[in-house]
Amino acid sequence: MELSWVRAAGRGTAGLAAGAVTALAESIYVVAGTLALALPPARPGVYAGARALAELERRRLVRFFDAENGDDYTGGRALRYLALRCVTGLLGAGVLLLIVYGAVSAIIMLGQIFSGGQVGGGSEPADWYDSITIFLFGLLLAFIAVQGLIGVAKLDRVLANRFFGPSAQELLRRRVSELSITRAEVVEAVNDERRRIERDLHDGVQQRLVALGMLLGRARRAGDAERAAELVRQAHEESQQALRDLREVTWRVYPVALDDGGLHPALEAVAESAGVPVHLDFGLDGRPSLAVETVAYFVVSEAVTNAMKHASATRVDVSVHRTGTMLSVRISDDGRGGALPGGGLSGLARRVAAADGEFTVDSPVGGPTTITAELPCG
């Protein structure tokens, strides 16, 4: 942990040093480019150069600060960004130079103290308390210098977030497009559910009822009481199985347990009815909205079913926690893997997308499979 912190601090300092070097060139370009804007033919070239320098800064922020920013900005915004960025970069250069100057001065003064010489070229020998004074004063200056570096780095990222990326109109256009896609996915998800319900009723409950009718017909036509009693017994078992199938279909349409007790008991019911051990780690204090609970339930239910039927899993781990304003649902199994997001899980992906969430599948061949759904619940 300490080594990673030192590495991150060193990388950030290197990023500020690189920004200080580019700030000098950017300041010259901003002055020259601003003057060149008075000539209309030179404007496209000025804006193209500003974008090139802005892209250089954007890559620097990604490499040294892990600050991702969009590239949807105009040359005019890039030039305005450089006008402020060069000031920030020169400020960072000043802080770095003061740190270097202070470090060299401290080394010289400490060397004079420990060698018994004179401090600062004076005529008096160094007193014992001079080292303590210099040490405390150096700590204060080091603290101020570190705060200065942190402030410059933060200002660097704030400027990039302000000038890079899409405009408000572009964000609105993207949001409208995203909502249009989500609406289409909602319609498709509803159609998938209708087809699934029809298939479950046709292949399951309907076949059971047909078999029940045949058994009752045979029992009515039976010649002896013992044979009729045996057929009635089979018909009774078939009716019980039909009721179980019908209950399962209605449970998959909408689990009543969500209304009665919320997501936790509904997921416990899924774990109890599963054919493999399911370990449930539920960490929610309060209840999210019913719509979010419904999506989270179906994600877990379908993932557990797929793990049993298609992955030959022997254990499934389910984790449900809140992270900030997001509800995180994670399902892992020890099956053979190979699940594709566009296969049988596409219905779950559309459900999550309809709730404005994110759905990911990590399932290498040979396993394990991990399905994650992030749902907004703030």
Short mmCIF file of C-alpha atoms in Angstrom, two decimals:
data_model
loop_
_atom_site.label_atom_id
_atom_site.label_comp_id
_atom_site.label_asym_id
_atom_site.label_seq_id
_atom_site.Cartn_x
_atom_site.Cartn_y
_atom_site.Cartn_z
CA MET A 1 0.00 0.00 0.00
CA GLU A 2 2.77 2.45 0.93
CA LEU A 3 4.74 1.56 -2.19
CA SER A 4 1.72 2.21 -4.41
CA TRP A 5 1.18 5.57 -2.71
CA VAL A 6 4.80 6.56 -3.33
CA ARG A 7 4.52 5.42 -6.92
CA ALA A 8 1.34 7.45 -7.45
CA ALA A 9 2.95 10.54 -5.88
CA GLY A 10 6.00 10.15 -8.10
CA ARG A 11 3.85 9.74 -11.18
CA GLY A 12 1.80 12.82 -10.29
CA THR A 13 4.95 14.88 -9.75
CA ALA A 14 6.29 13.73 -13.11
CA GLY A 15 2.98 14.73 -14.70
CA LEU A 16 3.21 18.20 -13.18
CA ALA A 17 6.80 18.53 -14.37
CA ALA A 18 5.75 17.54 -17.90
CA GLY A 19 2.89 20.05 -17.71
CA ALA A 20 5.31 22.76 -16.62
CA VAL A 21 7.48 22.10 -19.67
CA THR A 22 4.54 22.20 -22.10
CA ALA A 23 3.11 25.30 -20.43
CA LEU A 24 5.99 27.43 -21.71
CA ALA A 25 5.37 26.38 -25.32
CA GLU A 26 1.62 26.79 -24.85
CA SER A 27 1.97 30.31 -23.49
CA ILE A 28 4.00 31.31 -26.55
CA TYR A 29 1.46 29.67 -28.85
CA VAL A 30 -1.50 31.34 -27.12
CA VAL A 31 0.03 34.79 -27.56
CA ALA A 32 1.00 34.18 -31.18
CA GLY A 33 -2.26 32.40 -32.00
CA THR A 34 -4.40 35.14 -30.48
CA LEU A 35 -2.60 37.72 -32.61
CA ALA A 36 -2.97 35.52 -35.70
CA LEU A 37 -6.75 35.30 -35.21
CA ALA A 38 -6.93 38.85 -36.54
CA LEU A 39 -6.20 37.33 -39.96
CA PRO A 40 -9.23 35.23 -41.04
CA PRO A 41 -7.22 32.88 -43.32
CA ALA A 42 -5.03 31.91 -40.37
CA ARG A 43 -7.89 30.91 -38.06
CA PRO A 44 -8.27 27.26 -39.17
CA GLY A 45 -4.55 26.67 -38.69
CA VAL A 46 -4.57 28.35 -35.27
CA TYR A 47 -7.49 26.24 -34.11
CA ALA A 48 -5.92 23.05 -35.50
CA GLY A 49 -2.69 23.78 -33.61
CA ALA A 50 -4.66 24.50 -30.45
CA ARG A 51 -6.41 21.14 -30.76
CA ALA A 52 -3.07 19.39 -31.24
CA LEU A 53 -1.66 20.96 -28.06
CA ALA A 54 -4.89 20.26 -26.19
CA GLU A 55 -4.72 16.60 -27.23
CA LEU A 56 -1.16 16.49 -25.89
CA GLU A 57 -2.43 17.78 -22.56
CA ARG A 58 -5.32 15.32 -22.60
CA ARG A 59 -2.94 12.39 -23.08
CA ARG A 60 -0.73 13.73 -20.28
CA LEU A 61 -3.67 13.82 -17.90
CA VAL A 62 -4.63 10.26 -18.82
CA ARG A 63 -1.10 8.92 -18.41
CA PHE A 64 -0.10 10.62 -15.18
CA PHE A 65 -3.42 11.32 -13.44
CA ASP A 66 -5.82 8.71 -14.88
CA ALA A 67 -8.15 11.58 -15.79
CA GLU A 68 -10.27 10.51 -18.76
CA ASN A 69 -11.83 13.30 -20.81
CA GLY A 70 -13.71 13.40 -24.08
CA ASP A 71 -12.36 14.70 -27.39
CA ASP A 72 -15.56 16.38 -28.53
CA TYR A 73 -14.46 20.00 -28.37
CA THR A 74 -13.83 22.76 -30.90
CA GLY A 75 -10.61 24.55 -31.73
CA GLY A 76 -11.91 27.69 -30.05
CA ARG A 77 -12.50 25.85 -26.79
CA ALA A 78 -9.05 24.30 -27.09
CA LEU A 79 -7.44 27.73 -27.45
CA ARG A 80 -9.34 29.08 -24.45
CA TYR A 81 -8.30 26.03 -22.47
CA LEU A 82 -4.64 26.56 -23.35
CA ALA A 83 -4.87 30.20 -22.28
CA LEU A 84 -5.78 29.11 -18.75
CA ARG A 85 -3.74 25.89 -18.77
CA CYS A 86 -0.47 27.67 -19.46
CA VAL A 87 -1.04 29.81 -16.35
CA THR A 88 -1.64 26.66 -14.30
CA GLY A 89 1.41 24.98 -15.80
CA LEU A 90 3.66 27.95 -15.08
CA LEU A 91 2.32 28.05 -11.53
CA GLY A 92 3.23 24.38 -11.18
CA ALA A 93 6.67 25.14 -12.60
CA GLY A 94 7.14 27.82 -9.96
CA VAL A 95 6.18 25.42 -7.17
CA LEU A 96 8.56 22.75 -8.48
CA LEU A 97 11.42 25.25 -8.75
CA LEU A 98 10.82 26.43 -5.19
CA ILE A 99 10.86 22.80 -4.00
CA VAL A 100 14.17 22.17 -5.78
CA TYR A 101 15.63 25.42 -4.41
CA GLY A 102 14.44 24.59 -0.89
CA ALA A 103 15.79 21.03 -1.07
CA VAL A 104 19.23 22.20 -2.23
CA SER A 105 19.33 24.92 0.44
CA ALA A 106 18.32 22.45 3.15
CA ILE A 107 21.04 20.00 2.10
CA ILE A 108 23.69 22.73 2.17
CA MET A 109 22.58 24.07 5.55
CA LEU A 110 22.32 20.62 7.12
CA GLY A 111 25.75 19.80 5.77
CA GLN A 112 27.17 22.93 7.41
CA ILE A 113 25.47 22.12 10.73
CA PHE A 114 26.64 18.51 10.93
CA SER A 115 30.13 19.45 9.83
CA GLY A 116 30.35 22.03 12.63
CA GLY A 117 30.73 24.88 10.18
CA GLN A 118 28.88 28.14 9.86
CA VAL A 119 25.30 28.40 8.67
CA GLY A 120 24.57 30.73 5.76
CA GLY A 121 28.15 31.96 5.56
CA GLY A 122 27.93 33.80 8.90
CA SER A 123 30.80 34.33 11.32
CA GLU A 124 29.17 32.49 14.23
CA PRO A 125 29.32 28.68 14.53
CA ALA A 126 26.08 26.75 14.36
CA ASP A 127 24.17 26.40 17.65
CA TRP A 128 22.57 23.11 18.67
CA TYR A 129 19.06 24.47 18.15
CA ASP A 130 19.74 25.58 14.57
CA SER A 131 19.24 22.05 13.24
CA ILE A 132 15.89 21.76 15.04
CA THR A 133 14.77 25.14 13.72
CA ILE A 134 15.78 24.30 10.18
CA PHE A 135 14.11 20.89 10.42
CA LEU A 136 10.79 22.30 11.64
CA PHE A 137 10.88 25.15 9.16
CA GLY A 138 11.68 22.66 6.40
CA LEU A 139 8.72 20.50 7.38
CA LEU A 140 6.45 23.53 7.17
CA LEU A 141 7.77 24.48 3.74
CA ALA A 142 7.49 20.87 2.56
CA PHE A 143 3.87 20.74 3.69
CA ILE A 144 3.10 23.99 1.86
CA ALA A 145 4.89 22.72 -1.24
CA VAL A 146 2.96 19.45 -1.24
CA GLN A 147 -0.32 21.32 -0.86
CA GLY A 148 0.71 23.54 -3.76
CA LEU A 149 1.39 20.52 -5.96
CA ILE A 150 -1.94 18.95 -5.01
CA GLY A 151 -3.74 22.21 -5.73
CA VAL A 152 -2.08 22.58 -9.14
CA ALA A 153 -2.92 18.98 -10.06
CA LYS A 154 -6.55 19.46 -9.02
CA LEU A 155 -6.79 22.72 -10.95
CA ASP A 156 -5.31 20.94 -13.96
CA ARG A 157 -8.05 18.32 -13.86
CA VAL A 158 -10.80 20.88 -13.26
CA LEU A 159 -9.77 22.87 -16.32
CA ALA A 160 -9.71 19.74 -18.46
CA ASN A 161 -13.16 18.70 -17.25
CA ARG A 162 -14.45 22.18 -17.99
CA PHE A 163 -13.16 22.54 -21.54
CA PHE A 164 -12.86 18.99 -22.84
CA GLY A 165 -15.75 16.76 -23.72
CA PRO A 166 -19.20 17.43 -25.17
CA SER A 167 -21.14 20.64 -24.82
CA ALA A 168 -24.47 20.86 -23.03
CA GLN A 169 -26.33 20.56 -26.35
CA GLU A 170 -24.32 17.49 -27.31
CA LEU A 171 -24.97 15.90 -23.92
CA LEU A 172 -28.70 16.54 -24.36
CA ARG A 173 -28.63 15.03 -27.85
CA ARG A 174 -26.81 11.95 -26.58
CA ARG A 175 -29.25 11.59 -23.70
CA VAL A 176 -32.23 11.75 -26.06
CA SER A 177 -30.61 9.13 -28.28
CA GLU A 178 -29.88 6.95 -25.25
CA LEU A 179 -33.48 7.21 -24.05
CA SER A 180 -34.75 6.29 -27.51
CA ILE A 181 -32.56 3.20 -27.52
CA THR A 182 -33.64 2.35 -23.97
CA ARG A 183 -37.30 2.64 -24.91
CA ALA A 184 -36.78 0.23 -27.79
CA GLU A 185 -34.97 -2.15 -25.44
CA VAL A 186 -37.87 -1.94 -22.96
CA VAL A 187 -40.33 -2.90 -25.69
CA GLU A 188 -38.09 -5.77 -26.77
CA ALA A 189 -37.68 -6.93 -23.17
CA VAL A 190 -41.47 -6.95 -22.70
CA ASN A 191 -41.89 -8.95 -25.91
CA ASP A 192 -39.24 -11.42 -24.74
CA GLU A 193 -41.10 -11.84 -21.46
CA ARG A 194 -44.36 -12.45 -23.28
CA ARG A 195 -42.74 -15.08 -25.49
CA ARG A 196 -41.13 -16.74 -22.47
CA ILE A 197 -44.42 -16.83 -20.54
CA GLU A 198 -46.23 -18.27 -23.55
CA ARG A 199 -43.50 -20.91 -23.97
CA ASP A 200 -43.60 -21.85 -20.27
CA LEU A 201 -47.38 -22.16 -20.33
CA HIS A 202 -47.41 -24.13 -23.58
CA ASP A 203 -44.53 -26.49 -22.84
CA GLY A 204 -45.14 -26.85 -19.13
CA VAL A 205 -48.57 -26.17 -17.67
CA GLN A 206 -50.53 -26.94 -20.84
CA GLN A 207 -48.84 -30.31 -21.29
CA ARG A 208 -49.53 -31.16 -17.66
CA LEU A 209 -53.22 -30.32 -18.07
CA VAL A 210 -53.43 -32.38 -21.26
CA ALA A 211 -51.88 -35.35 -19.43
CA LEU A 212 -54.28 -34.79 -16.53
CA GLY A 213 -57.27 -34.85 -18.86
CA MET A 214 -56.05 -38.04 -20.50
CA LEU A 215 -55.57 -39.76 -17.15
CA LEU A 216 -59.06 -38.77 -15.97
CA GLY A 217 -60.53 -40.01 -19.25
CA ARG A 218 -58.76 -43.33 -18.92
CA ALA A 219 -59.91 -43.60 -15.29
CA ARG A 220 -63.53 -43.04 -16.32
CA ARG A 221 -63.27 -45.74 -18.96
CA ALA A 222 -61.45 -48.21 -16.71
CA GLY A 223 -63.23 -51.52 -16.25
CA ASP A 224 -62.23 -52.25 -12.67
CA ALA A 225 -62.09 -50.13 -9.56
CA GLU A 226 -58.42 -50.88 -8.79
CA ARG A 227 -57.27 -49.66 -12.21
CA ALA A 228 -59.48 -46.57 -11.94
CA ALA A 229 -58.08 -45.78 -8.48
CA GLU A 230 -54.50 -46.02 -9.80
CA LEU A 231 -55.28 -43.68 -12.69
CA VAL A 232 -57.00 -41.22 -10.34
CA ARG A 233 -53.89 -41.30 -8.13
CA GLN A 234 -51.69 -40.51 -11.14
CA ALA A 235 -54.10 -37.75 -12.15
CA HIS A 236 -53.87 -36.26 -8.67
CA GLU A 237 -50.06 -36.24 -8.81
CA GLU A 238 -50.22 -34.68 -12.26
CA SER A 239 -52.54 -31.95 -10.97
CA GLN A 240 -50.13 -31.21 -8.11
CA GLN A 241 -47.25 -30.94 -10.57
CA ALA A 242 -49.34 -28.68 -12.79
CA LEU A 243 -49.99 -26.41 -9.81
CA ARG A 244 -46.26 -26.29 -9.04
CA ASP A 245 -45.46 -25.45 -12.66
CA LEU A 246 -48.14 -22.77 -12.71
CA ARG A 247 -46.84 -21.33 -9.43
CA GLU A 248 -43.32 -21.24 -10.88
CA VAL A 249 -44.54 -19.45 -14.00
CA THR A 250 -46.41 -16.85 -11.97
CA TRP A 251 -43.38 -16.45 -9.68
CA ARG A 252 -41.19 -15.74 -12.70
CA VAL A 253 -43.73 -13.20 -13.97
CA TYR A 254 -43.63 -11.29 -10.69
CA PRO A 255 -42.57 -12.61 -7.25
CA VAL A 256 -45.13 -11.78 -4.58
CA ALA A 257 -42.35 -11.87 -1.97
CA LEU A 258 -41.13 -8.50 -3.25
CA ASP A 259 -44.39 -6.91 -2.11
CA ASP A 260 -44.49 -8.81 1.17
CA GLY A 261 -40.92 -8.47 2.47
CA GLY A 262 -38.72 -6.89 -0.18
CA LEU A 263 -35.68 -8.07 -2.08
CA HIS A 264 -33.98 -10.00 0.72
CA PRO A 265 -36.67 -12.67 1.32
CA ALA A 266 -37.28 -12.95 -2.42
CA LEU A 267 -33.61 -13.74 -3.03
CA GLU A 268 -33.60 -16.14 -0.08
CA ALA A 269 -36.45 -18.00 -1.77
CA VAL A 270 -34.39 -18.21 -4.96
CA ALA A 271 -31.44 -19.58 -3.00
CA GLU A 272 -33.60 -22.17 -1.21
CA SER A 273 -35.27 -23.42 -4.39
CA ALA A 274 -32.03 -23.63 -6.40
CA GLY A 275 -30.61 -27.02 -7.18
CA VAL A 276 -27.07 -25.98 -6.13
CA PRO A 277 -25.75 -24.26 -2.98
CA VAL A 278 -26.29 -20.50 -3.25
CA HIS A 279 -24.44 -18.24 -0.83
CA LEU A 280 -26.27 -14.92 -0.41
CA ASP A 281 -24.39 -11.84 0.84
CA PHE A 282 -27.04 -9.16 1.31
CA GLY A 283 -25.79 -5.80 2.58
CA LEU A 284 -28.68 -3.36 2.12
CA ASP A 285 -29.94 -1.43 5.13
CA GLY A 286 -33.03 0.09 3.54
CA ARG A 287 -35.22 -0.83 0.61
CA PRO A 288 -34.64 0.65 -2.84
CA SER A 289 -37.54 1.37 -5.14
CA LEU A 290 -39.76 -1.52 -6.20
CA ALA A 291 -38.68 -1.15 -9.83
CA VAL A 292 -35.02 -1.52 -8.87
CA GLU A 293 -35.81 -4.48 -6.62
CA THR A 294 -37.68 -6.18 -9.46
CA VAL A 295 -34.77 -5.82 -11.88
CA ALA A 296 -32.26 -6.99 -9.27
CA TYR A 297 -34.43 -10.01 -8.47
CA PHE A 298 -34.72 -11.13 -12.08
CA VAL A 299 -30.99 -10.65 -12.66
CA VAL A 300 -30.22 -12.98 -9.74
CA SER A 301 -32.98 -15.46 -10.57
CA GLU A 302 -32.04 -15.82 -14.25
CA ALA A 303 -28.31 -15.93 -13.49
CA VAL A 304 -28.78 -18.71 -10.94
CA THR A 305 -31.01 -20.64 -13.33
CA ASN A 306 -28.48 -20.33 -16.15
CA ALA A 307 -25.66 -21.42 -13.84
CA MET A 308 -27.57 -24.60 -12.98
CA LYS A 309 -28.87 -25.46 -16.45
CA HIS A 310 -26.05 -24.42 -18.76
CA ALA A 311 -22.83 -24.00 -16.75
CA SER A 312 -22.97 -27.17 -14.60
CA ALA A 313 -22.11 -25.05 -11.58
CA THR A 314 -21.78 -26.58 -8.12
CA ARG A 315 -21.81 -23.28 -6.21
CA VAL A 316 -23.20 -19.81 -6.80
CA ASP A 317 -22.27 -16.67 -4.84
CA VAL A 318 -24.69 -13.73 -4.85
CA SER A 319 -23.69 -10.32 -3.49
CA VAL A 320 -26.06 -7.36 -3.19
CA HIS A 321 -24.66 -4.10 -1.83
CA ARG A 322 -25.12 -0.37 -2.18
CA THR A 323 -22.20 1.69 -3.48
CA GLY A 324 -23.02 5.39 -3.21
CA THR A 325 -26.18 5.90 -5.26
CA MET A 326 -25.83 2.57 -7.08
CA LEU A 327 -27.16 -0.87 -6.19
CA SER A 328 -24.51 -3.44 -7.07
CA VAL A 329 -25.64 -7.00 -7.83
CA ARG A 330 -22.90 -9.58 -8.44
CA ILE A 331 -23.44 -13.26 -9.24
CA SER A 332 -20.48 -15.66 -9.53
CA ASP A 333 -20.49 -19.38 -10.22
CA ASP A 334 -17.84 -22.08 -10.57
CA GLY A 335 -19.25 -23.46 -13.82
CA ARG A 336 -17.58 -24.04 -17.15
CA GLY A 337 -18.03 -20.46 -18.38
CA GLY A 338 -18.35 -19.42 -21.99
CA ALA A 339 -21.50 -17.33 -21.48
CA LEU A 340 -21.99 -14.57 -24.05
CA PRO A 341 -23.66 -11.23 -23.24
CA GLY A 342 -25.60 -11.39 -26.50
CA GLY A 343 -26.93 -14.90 -25.93
CA GLY A 344 -29.46 -15.92 -23.32
CA LEU A 345 -28.39 -13.02 -21.13
CA SER A 346 -29.53 -10.38 -23.62
CA GLY A 347 -32.92 -10.17 -21.91
CA LEU A 348 -31.24 -9.36 -18.60
CA ALA A 349 -29.06 -6.76 -20.30
CA ARG A 350 -32.17 -5.08 -21.71
CA ARG A 351 -33.86 -5.15 -18.31
CA VAL A 352 -30.90 -3.44 -16.69
CA ALA A 353 -30.57 -0.94 -19.53
CA ALA A 354 -34.26 -0.09 -19.18
CA ALA A 355 -33.54 0.84 -15.55
CA ASP A 356 -30.65 3.08 -16.70
CA GLY A 357 -28.09 0.67 -15.27
CA GLU A 358 -25.00 -1.17 -16.47
CA PHE A 359 -24.77 -4.89 -17.14
CA THR A 360 -21.48 -6.78 -17.60
CA VAL A 361 -20.59 -10.43 -18.08
CA ASP A 362 -17.14 -11.91 -17.46
CA SER A 363 -17.22 -15.57 -18.49
CA PRO A 364 -14.00 -17.00 -19.93
CA VAL A 365 -14.11 -20.53 -21.30
CA GLY A 366 -13.49 -22.88 -18.38
CA GLY A 367 -15.04 -20.44 -15.91
CA PRO A 368 -15.73 -18.91 -13.58
CA THR A 369 -18.62 -16.70 -14.68
CA THR A 370 -19.29 -13.34 -13.02
CA ILE A 371 -22.37 -11.28 -13.85
CA THR A 372 -22.58 -7.74 -12.52
CA ALA A 373 -25.48 -5.28 -12.63
CA GLU A 374 -25.18 -1.69 -11.43
CA LEU A 375 -28.58 -0.09 -10.85
CA PRO A 376 -29.22 3.54 -9.82
CA CYS A 377 -31.11 3.69 -6.55
CA GLY A 378 -30.25 7.16 -5.23
#
